[in-house]
Coordinates of C-alpha atoms in Angstrom, one line a residue:
X1 CA 12.8 33.0 26.1
X2 CA 13.1 32.5 22.4
X3 CA 13.4 28.9 21.3
X4 CA 15.7 27.9 18.5
X5 CA 14.4 26.4 15.3
X6 CA 15.8 23.0 16.2
X7 CA 14.0 23.1 19.6
X8 CA 10.7 24.1 18.0
X9 CA 11.1 21.2 15.5
X10 CA 11.8 18.7 18.3
X11 CA 8.8 19.9 20.4
X12 CA 6.7 19.5 17.2
X13 CA 7.7 15.9 16.7
X14 CA 7.2 15.0 20.3
X15 CA 3.8 16.6 20.3
X16 CA 2.9 14.8 17.1
X17 CA 3.7 11.4 18.5
X18 CA 2.0 12.1 21.8
X19 CA -1.2 13.0 19.8
X20 CA -0.9 9.9 17.8
X21 CA -0.6 7.7 20.9
X22 CA -3.7 9.5 22.2
X23 CA -5.5 8.3 19.0
X24 CA -5.9 11.8 17.4
X25 CA -6.3 11.2 13.7
X26 CA -2.9 11.5 11.9
X27 CA -4.0 14.2 9.5
X28 CA -5.5 16.4 12.3
X29 CA -2.4 15.9 14.5
X30 CA 0.0 16.9 11.7
X31 CA -2.1 19.9 10.7
X32 CA -2.3 21.1 14.4
X33 CA 1.4 20.8 15.0
X34 CA 2.3 22.2 11.6
X35 CA 0.1 25.3 11.9
X36 CA 1.0 26.0 15.6
X37 CA 4.7 25.6 14.9
X38 CA 4.6 27.7 11.8
X39 CA 2.6 30.4 13.7
X40 CA 5.1 30.4 16.6
X41 CA 8.0 31.1 14.2
X42 CA 6.3 33.5 11.7
X43 CA 3.2 34.8 13.5
X44 CA -0.4 33.4 13.4
X45 CA -1.7 35.4 10.5
X46 CA 0.7 33.9 7.9
X47 CA 0.0 30.5 9.5
X48 CA -3.8 30.8 9.0
X49 CA -3.3 32.0 5.5
X50 CA -1.1 29.0 4.9
X51 CA -4.0 26.7 6.0
X52 CA -6.4 28.3 3.6
X53 CA -4.0 28.2 0.7
X54 CA -2.9 24.6 1.4
X55 CA -6.5 23.3 1.6
X56 CA -7.5 25.2 -1.6
X57 CA -4.5 24.2 -3.5
X58 CA -4.7 20.5 -2.5
X59 CA -8.4 20.0 -3.3
X60 CA -8.2 21.9 -6.7
X61 CA -4.8 20.5 -7.9
X62 CA -5.4 18.4 -11.0
X63 CA -2.5 16.0 -10.2
X64 CA -4.2 15.0 -7.0
X65 CA -7.3 14.0 -8.9
X66 CA -5.7 10.6 -9.6
X67 CA -6.3 9.6 -5.9
X68 CA -10.2 9.7 -5.8
X69 CA -10.3 8.2 -9.4
X70 CA -8.3 5.1 -8.5
X71 CA -10.1 4.8 -5.1
X72 CA -13.5 4.9 -7.0
X73 CA -12.2 2.2 -9.4
X74 CA -11.3 0.1 -6.4
X75 CA -14.6 0.7 -4.7
X76 CA -16.6 -0.4 -7.8
X77 CA -14.4 -3.5 -8.0
X78 CA -14.9 -4.3 -4.3
X79 CA -18.7 -3.9 -4.4
X80 CA -19.0 -6.0 -7.6
X81 CA -17.8 -9.1 -5.7
X82 CA -14.8 -9.6 -8.0
X83 CA -12.7 -10.7 -5.0
X84 CA -14.8 -13.8 -4.6
X85 CA -14.5 -14.7 -8.3
X86 CA -10.8 -14.2 -8.3
X87 CA -10.4 -16.5 -5.3
X88 CA -12.7 -19.2 -6.9
X89 CA -10.7 -19.0 -10.2
X90 CA -7.3 -19.4 -8.4
X91 CA -8.7 -22.2 -6.3
X92 CA -9.8 -24.3 -9.3
X93 CA -6.2 -24.4 -10.5
X94 CA -4.2 -24.9 -7.2
X95 CA -6.8 -25.9 -4.6
X96 CA -5.8 -29.7 -4.9
X97 CA -2.2 -28.9 -3.8
X98 CA -1.1 -29.1 -0.2
X99 CA -1.7 -25.5 1.0
X100 CA -3.5 -24.9 -2.3
X101 CA -6.1 -22.6 -0.7
X102 CA -3.4 -20.5 0.8
X103 CA -1.6 -20.2 -2.6
X104 CA -5.0 -19.4 -4.2
X105 CA -5.5 -16.7 -1.6
X106 CA -2.1 -15.1 -2.4
X107 CA -2.9 -15.2 -6.1
X108 CA -6.4 -13.7 -5.7
X109 CA -5.1 -11.1 -3.3
X110 CA -2.5 -10.1 -5.9
X111 CA -5.2 -9.8 -8.6
X112 CA -7.5 -7.8 -6.3
X113 CA -4.7 -5.6 -4.9
X114 CA -3.7 -4.8 -8.5
X115 CA -7.1 -3.3 -9.1
X116 CA -8.0 -1.8 -5.7
X117 CA -4.6 -0.5 -4.7
X118 CA -5.4 -0.7 -1.0
X119 CA -3.7 -3.0 1.5
X120 CA -6.3 -2.6 4.2
X121 CA -9.2 -3.1 1.8
X122 CA -7.6 -6.3 0.4
X123 CA -7.0 -7.7 4.0
X124 CA -10.6 -6.9 5.0
X125 CA -12.1 -8.3 1.9
X126 CA -10.3 -11.6 2.0
X127 CA -11.0 -12.0 5.7
X128 CA -14.6 -12.4 4.6
X129 CA -14.0 -14.3 1.3
X130 CA -11.0 -16.7 1.8
X131 CA -11.0 -17.3 5.6
X132 CA -14.3 -19.3 5.8
X133 CA -13.2 -21.5 2.9
X134 CA -9.8 -22.3 4.5
X135 CA -11.4 -23.1 7.8
X136 CA -14.0 -25.3 6.1
X137 CA -11.2 -27.4 4.6
X138 CA -9.4 -27.7 8.0
X139 CA -6.6 -25.2 7.6
X140 CA -5.1 -23.9 10.9
X141 CA -6.4 -20.6 12.2
X142 CA -2.9 -19.0 12.4
X143 CA -2.0 -20.0 8.8
X144 CA -5.3 -18.8 7.4
X145 CA -5.1 -15.4 9.0
X146 CA -1.4 -15.1 8.3
X147 CA -1.8 -15.7 4.6
X148 CA -4.6 -13.1 4.4
X149 CA -2.5 -10.5 6.3
X150 CA 0.4 -10.9 4.0
X151 CA -1.8 -11.1 0.9
X152 CA -3.1 -7.6 1.9
X153 CA 0.4 -6.1 1.7
X154 CA 0.4 -6.6 -2.1
X155 CA -2.0 -3.8 -2.3
X156 CA 0.5 -1.0 -2.2
X157 CA 3.1 -2.6 -4.5
X158 CA 1.2 -3.7 -7.6
X159 CA -0.1 -0.8 -9.9
X160 CA -2.2 1.2 -9.7
X161 CA -1.1 1.9 -6.1
X162 CA -2.4 5.1 -4.3
X163 CA 0.7 4.9 -2.0
X164 CA 3.0 5.1 -5.0
X165 CA 0.9 7.9 -6.5
X166 CA 1.4 10.0 -3.3
X167 CA 5.1 9.2 -3.2
X168 CA 5.3 10.3 -6.9
X169 CA 3.5 13.6 -6.2
X170 CA 5.6 14.4 -3.1
X171 CA 8.9 13.7 -4.8
X172 CA 7.9 14.9 -8.2
X173 CA 8.7 11.5 -9.8
X174 CA 7.0 10.1 -12.9
X175 CA 4.0 8.1 -11.6
X176 CA 4.0 5.9 -14.7
X177 CA 7.6 4.9 -14.1
X178 CA 6.8 4.1 -10.4
X179 CA 3.9 1.9 -11.5
X180 CA 6.1 0.0 -13.9
X181 CA 8.9 -0.3 -11.3
X182 CA 6.4 -2.0 -8.9
X183 CA 5.5 -4.8 -11.3
X184 CA 8.5 -7.1 -11.0
X185 CA 8.9 -6.7 -7.2
X186 CA 5.1 -7.2 -6.8
X187 CA 5.3 -10.5 -8.9
X188 CA 8.4 -11.5 -6.9
X189 CA 6.4 -11.0 -3.7
X190 CA 3.5 -13.2 -4.9
X191 CA 6.0 -15.9 -6.1
X192 CA 8.0 -15.9 -2.9
X193 CA 4.9 -16.1 -0.7
X194 CA 3.6 -19.0 -2.7
X195 CA 7.0 -20.8 -2.4
X196 CA 6.8 -20.1 1.4
X197 CA 3.4 -21.9 1.6
X198 CA 4.8 -24.8 -0.5
X199 CA 7.8 -25.1 1.9
X200 CA 5.5 -25.0 5.0
X201 CA 3.4 -27.8 3.4
X202 CA 6.5 -29.9 2.7
X203 CA 8.2 -29.4 6.1
X204 CA 5.0 -30.1 8.1
X205 CA 3.2 -32.8 6.2
X206 CA 0.0 -33.0 8.2
X207 CA -0.3 -29.2 8.7
X208 CA -1.9 -28.1 5.4
X209 CA -4.6 -30.2 3.8
X210 CA -5.2 -30.5 0.1
X211 CA -8.6 -29.8 -1.4
X212 CA -10.5 -31.7 -4.2
X213 CA -9.2 -31.4 -7.8
X214 CA -11.3 -29.3 -10.1
X215 CA -12.2 -30.4 -13.7
X216 CA -11.0 -28.4 -16.7
X217 CA -14.6 -27.5 -17.4
X218 CA -14.8 -25.8 -13.9
X219 CA -11.5 -24.0 -14.5
X220 CA -12.6 -22.5 -17.8
X221 CA -15.9 -21.4 -16.3
X222 CA -14.0 -19.8 -13.4
X223 CA -11.7 -18.0 -15.8
X224 CA -14.7 -16.6 -17.7
X225 CA -15.7 -14.8 -14.5
X226 CA -12.4 -13.0 -14.1
X227 CA -11.5 -11.9 -17.7
X228 CA -13.2 -8.5 -17.3
X229 CA -11.2 -7.2 -14.3
X230 CA -8.0 -8.5 -15.8
X231 CA -8.9 -6.7 -19.1
X232 CA -9.6 -3.5 -17.2
X233 CA -6.3 -3.7 -15.4
X234 CA -4.3 -4.2 -18.6
X235 CA -6.2 -1.5 -20.4
X236 CA -5.6 1.1 -17.7
X237 CA -1.9 0.2 -17.1
X238 CA -1.2 -0.4 -20.8
X239 CA -2.8 3.0 -21.7
X240 CA -0.6 4.7 -19.0
X241 CA 2.6 3.1 -20.2
X242 CA 1.8 3.6 -23.9
X243 CA 1.4 7.3 -23.3
X244 CA -2.3 7.3 -24.3
X245 CA -3.3 9.0 -21.1
X246 CA -1.7 10.6 -18.0
X247 CA -2.2 9.0 -14.5
X248 CA -5.2 11.2 -13.6
X249 CA -6.9 10.2 -16.9
X250 CA -6.0 6.5 -16.3
X251 CA -7.8 6.7 -13.0
X252 CA -10.9 8.2 -14.6
X253 CA -10.8 5.6 -17.4
X254 CA -10.4 2.8 -14.8
X255 CA -13.3 4.1 -12.6
X256 CA -15.6 4.3 -15.7
X257 CA -14.5 0.9 -16.9
X258 CA -15.1 -0.7 -13.5
X259 CA -18.6 0.9 -13.4
X260 CA -19.5 -0.3 -17.0
X261 CA -18.2 -3.9 -16.3
X262 CA -20.1 -4.0 -13.0
X263 CA -23.4 -2.8 -14.6
X264 CA -23.1 -5.0 -17.7
X265 CA -22.5 -8.1 -15.6
X266 CA -25.4 -7.2 -13.4
X267 CA -23.0 -7.1 -10.4
X268 CA -23.7 -3.4 -9.5
X269 CA -27.2 -2.6 -8.3
X270 CA -28.4 0.9 -7.5
X271 CA -27.5 0.3 -3.8
X272 CA -24.1 -1.1 -4.8
X273 CA -23.3 2.0 -6.9
X274 CA -24.3 4.3 -4.0
X275 CA -22.2 2.2 -1.5
X276 CA -19.2 2.4 -3.9
X277 CA -19.5 6.2 -4.2
X278 CA -19.8 6.6 -0.5
X279 CA -16.9 4.3 0.2
X280 CA -14.7 6.2 -2.3
X281 CA -15.8 9.6 -0.9
X282 CA -15.0 8.6 2.7
X283 CA -11.6 7.2 1.8
X284 CA -10.7 10.2 -0.4
X285 CA -11.8 12.6 2.5
X286 CA -9.5 10.6 4.9
X287 CA -6.6 10.6 2.4
X288 CA -6.9 14.4 1.7
X289 CA -7.2 15.2 5.4
X290 CA -3.9 13.4 5.9
X291 CA -2.4 15.1 2.8
X292 CA -3.4 18.6 3.9
X293 CA -2.2 18.0 7.5
X294 CA 1.1 16.7 6.2
X295 CA 1.6 19.6 3.8
X296 CA 1.1 22.1 6.7
X297 CA 3.5 20.0 8.8
X298 CA 5.9 20.0 5.8
X299 CA 6.0 23.8 5.6
X300 CA 6.7 23.9 9.3
X301 CA 9.6 21.5 8.9
X302 CA 10.9 23.5 5.9
X303 CA 11.2 26.8 7.9
X304 CA 12.9 24.9 10.8
X305 CA 15.3 23.5 8.1
X306 CA 14.7 19.9 9.5
X307 CA 15.3 18.1 6.2
X308 CA 18.7 19.8 5.8
X309 CA 19.7 19.1 9.4
X310 CA 18.7 15.4 9.1
X311 CA 20.6 15.1 5.8
X312 CA 23.8 16.7 7.3
X313 CA 23.5 14.5 10.4
X314 CA 22.9 11.2 8.5
X315 CA 25.5 11.8 5.8
X316 CA 28.0 12.8 8.5
X317 CA 27.7 9.6 10.5
X318 CA 30.5 7.9 8.6
X319 CA 28.5 4.6 8.2
X320 CA 28.4 4.7 4.4
X321 CA 25.3 5.1 2.2
X322 CA 24.0 1.6 2.9
X323 CA 24.4 2.1 6.6
X324 CA 22.2 5.3 6.3
X325 CA 19.7 3.4 4.2
X326 CA 19.5 0.6 6.8
X327 CA 18.8 3.3 9.5
X328 CA 16.0 4.8 7.4
X329 CA 14.4 1.4 6.7
X330 CA 14.6 0.5 10.4
X331 CA 12.7 3.8 11.2
X332 CA 10.0 2.7 8.8
X333 CA 9.6 -0.7 10.4
X334 CA 9.2 1.0 13.8
X335 CA 6.7 3.6 12.4
X336 CA 4.8 0.7 10.8
X337 CA 3.6 -0.1 14.3
X338 CA 2.1 3.3 14.8
X339 CA 0.4 4.5 11.6
X340 CA -0.9 3.4 8.2
X341 CA 1.2 3.4 5.0
X342 CA -0.2 6.6 3.5
X343 CA 0.4 8.7 6.7
X344 CA 4.0 7.3 7.0
X345 CA 4.9 8.1 3.4
X346 CA 3.4 11.7 3.6
X347 CA 5.1 12.4 6.9
X348 CA 8.5 11.0 6.3
X349 CA 9.3 11.2 2.6
X350 CA 9.9 15.1 2.6
X351 CA 12.5 14.5 5.4
X352 CA 14.3 11.4 4.1
X353 CA 14.1 12.0 0.3
X354 CA 16.8 14.7 0.3
X355 CA 19.1 12.3 2.3
X356 CA 18.5 9.5 -0.3
X357 CA 19.2 11.8 -3.3
X358 CA 22.3 13.2 -1.6
X359 CA 23.6 9.7 -1.2
X360 CA 23.0 9.0 -4.9
X361 CA 20.3 6.4 -4.7
X362 CA 17.8 6.1 -7.6
X363 CA 14.5 7.9 -6.5
X364 CA 12.2 5.4 -8.4
X365 CA 14.0 2.4 -6.8
X366 CA 13.8 4.1 -3.4
X367 CA 10.0 4.5 -3.8
X368 CA 9.6 0.8 -4.3
X369 CA 12.0 0.0 -1.3
X370 CA 10.0 2.4 0.9
X371 CA 6.6 1.0 -0.1
X372 CA 7.9 -2.6 0.6
X373 CA 9.2 -1.6 4.0
X374 CA 6.1 0.3 4.9
X375 CA 4.0 -2.8 3.9
X376 CA 6.2 -5.0 6.1
X377 CA 5.4 -2.6 9.0
X378 CA 1.7 -3.4 8.4
X379 CA 2.2 -7.1 9.4
X380 CA 5.1 -7.4 11.8
X381 CA 4.7 -7.7 15.6
X382 CA 3.8 -6.1 18.0
X383 CA 1.3 -3.8 16.2
X384 CA 0.6 -4.6 12.5
X385 CA -2.2 -2.5 11.0
X386 CA -3.4 -5.4 8.7
X387 CA -3.5 -7.7 11.7
X388 CA -5.9 -5.3 13.5
X389 CA -8.1 -5.2 10.4
X390 CA -8.3 -9.0 10.2
X391 CA -9.0 -9.2 14.0
X392 CA -11.9 -6.7 13.5
X393 CA -13.4 -8.9 10.8
X394 CA -12.7 -12.3 12.3
X395 CA -13.8 -11.9 15.9
X396 CA -12.8 -15.4 17.3
X397 CA -9.1 -15.2 16.5
X398 CA -6.4 -13.8 18.9
X399 CA -3.7 -11.3 17.8
X400 CA -1.0 -13.7 18.8
X401 CA -2.5 -16.4 16.6
X402 CA -2.4 -14.1 13.6
X403 CA 1.2 -13.0 14.3
X404 CA 2.3 -16.7 14.6
X405 CA 0.9 -17.2 11.1
X406 CA 2.5 -14.1 9.7
X407 CA 6.1 -14.8 10.9
X408 CA 7.3 -17.1 8.1
X409 CA 6.1 -14.4 5.6
X410 CA 7.9 -11.6 7.5
X411 CA 11.1 -13.6 7.0
X412 CA 10.3 -14.0 3.3
X413 CA 9.7 -10.3 3.0
X414 CA 13.0 -9.4 4.7
X415 CA 14.8 -11.7 2.2
X416 CA 13.0 -9.9 -0.7
X417 CA 14.0 -6.5 0.8
X418 CA 17.7 -7.6 0.9
X419 CA 17.4 -8.9 -2.7
X420 CA 16.0 -5.6 -3.9
X421 CA 18.7 -3.5 -2.1
X422 CA 21.5 -5.9 -3.4
X423 CA 20.0 -5.9 -7.0
X424 CA 18.3 -2.5 -7.7
X425 CA 17.9 -3.7 -11.3
X426 CA 14.8 -5.8 -10.1
X427 CA 12.9 -2.5 -9.8
X428 CA 14.7 -0.3 -12.3
X429 CA 15.1 -2.6 -15.4
X430 CA 11.4 -2.5 -16.5
X431 CA 10.9 1.3 -16.3
X432 CA 14.2 1.9 -18.1
X433 CA 13.3 -0.4 -21.0
X434 CA 9.6 0.3 -21.3
X435 CA 9.6 4.0 -20.7
X436 CA 13.1 5.1 -21.7

């Protein structure tokens, strides 16, 4: 019995989710389903040729070179211990406020996320850096872990973000414009999270303690430690926006800059350099595995005409463009429980992007909306990826405790998402004016 294309696509999706529930790595699962489905519809010889071509084209494509470069930059920054210095600097300024250590954590997470571009790395790093400090000053466990989980989500929004790079490559959008578009929503996220902490401190007076006030001398000393990563960030992003170099070159400049700063400040030993190179190589291998698997799965979806069918179905529901957008975002929130941000973007964007463009939404704005929703998926119950990361670093805390701490910030994030949908200019104004 010959199955129809729609039936094959449906079986493919069901098989993919079953494999993911069985903990098969996402890239492997997508590749297996994609190649098998493609082989069923066209014959195994074209399917195997497709694998060879996809692997070769992905690892030799110049535009994909931006991913390992930014990952290497992030690895050098992580190993250099800059996260600790950022936290110390932020703490000297706001540590004496109620909930000041929480505000300092959000600020430092924002700074670190802007350089490392990884949510999971940010959450893991600050679990080791900020959590012991907050506990030492008597902050509740739920609040401390909640702040770190939500601080981690800034990793994908602030440039340079590997998730935005992948979205730009898949949808053929200008990566520089996507980076610029993420700046205001990213700063809005930091501000709203800080306001949330201040409100929690005001509503529950005895809940968040205040730390000792630092002298101006200490503040200046702390700032002296963080000028170099900030200079690196502005140099890379400024060069990208000024048109001095393309994203791939910006990644390379950033990696070399992070290496030079680390060595000059004696923060990078020979072992540290080796560790950073290994860390970047491992992450790159993982990202490229997902990328190759997703491309194979994408070809399978293309010949089953799934994107066209999904577009026809969603646009024909009669619920209006914002109704369709709400459905898409709901799907991302659910998927956030099952997989990481990168896998979600690679798997779903080829399917939903034609829908979004057919409805007339701005592709740059949609990129920011998707990243924001995907990041929200990383922290909301019942299965937030960042929450698992924190649990693996901080052994003596329960999942329910972390989720209790995360909930006020989930509410803040939902408000921010609504704001961005109601006022797209938050994301589109800066790229329009800076990059024409």
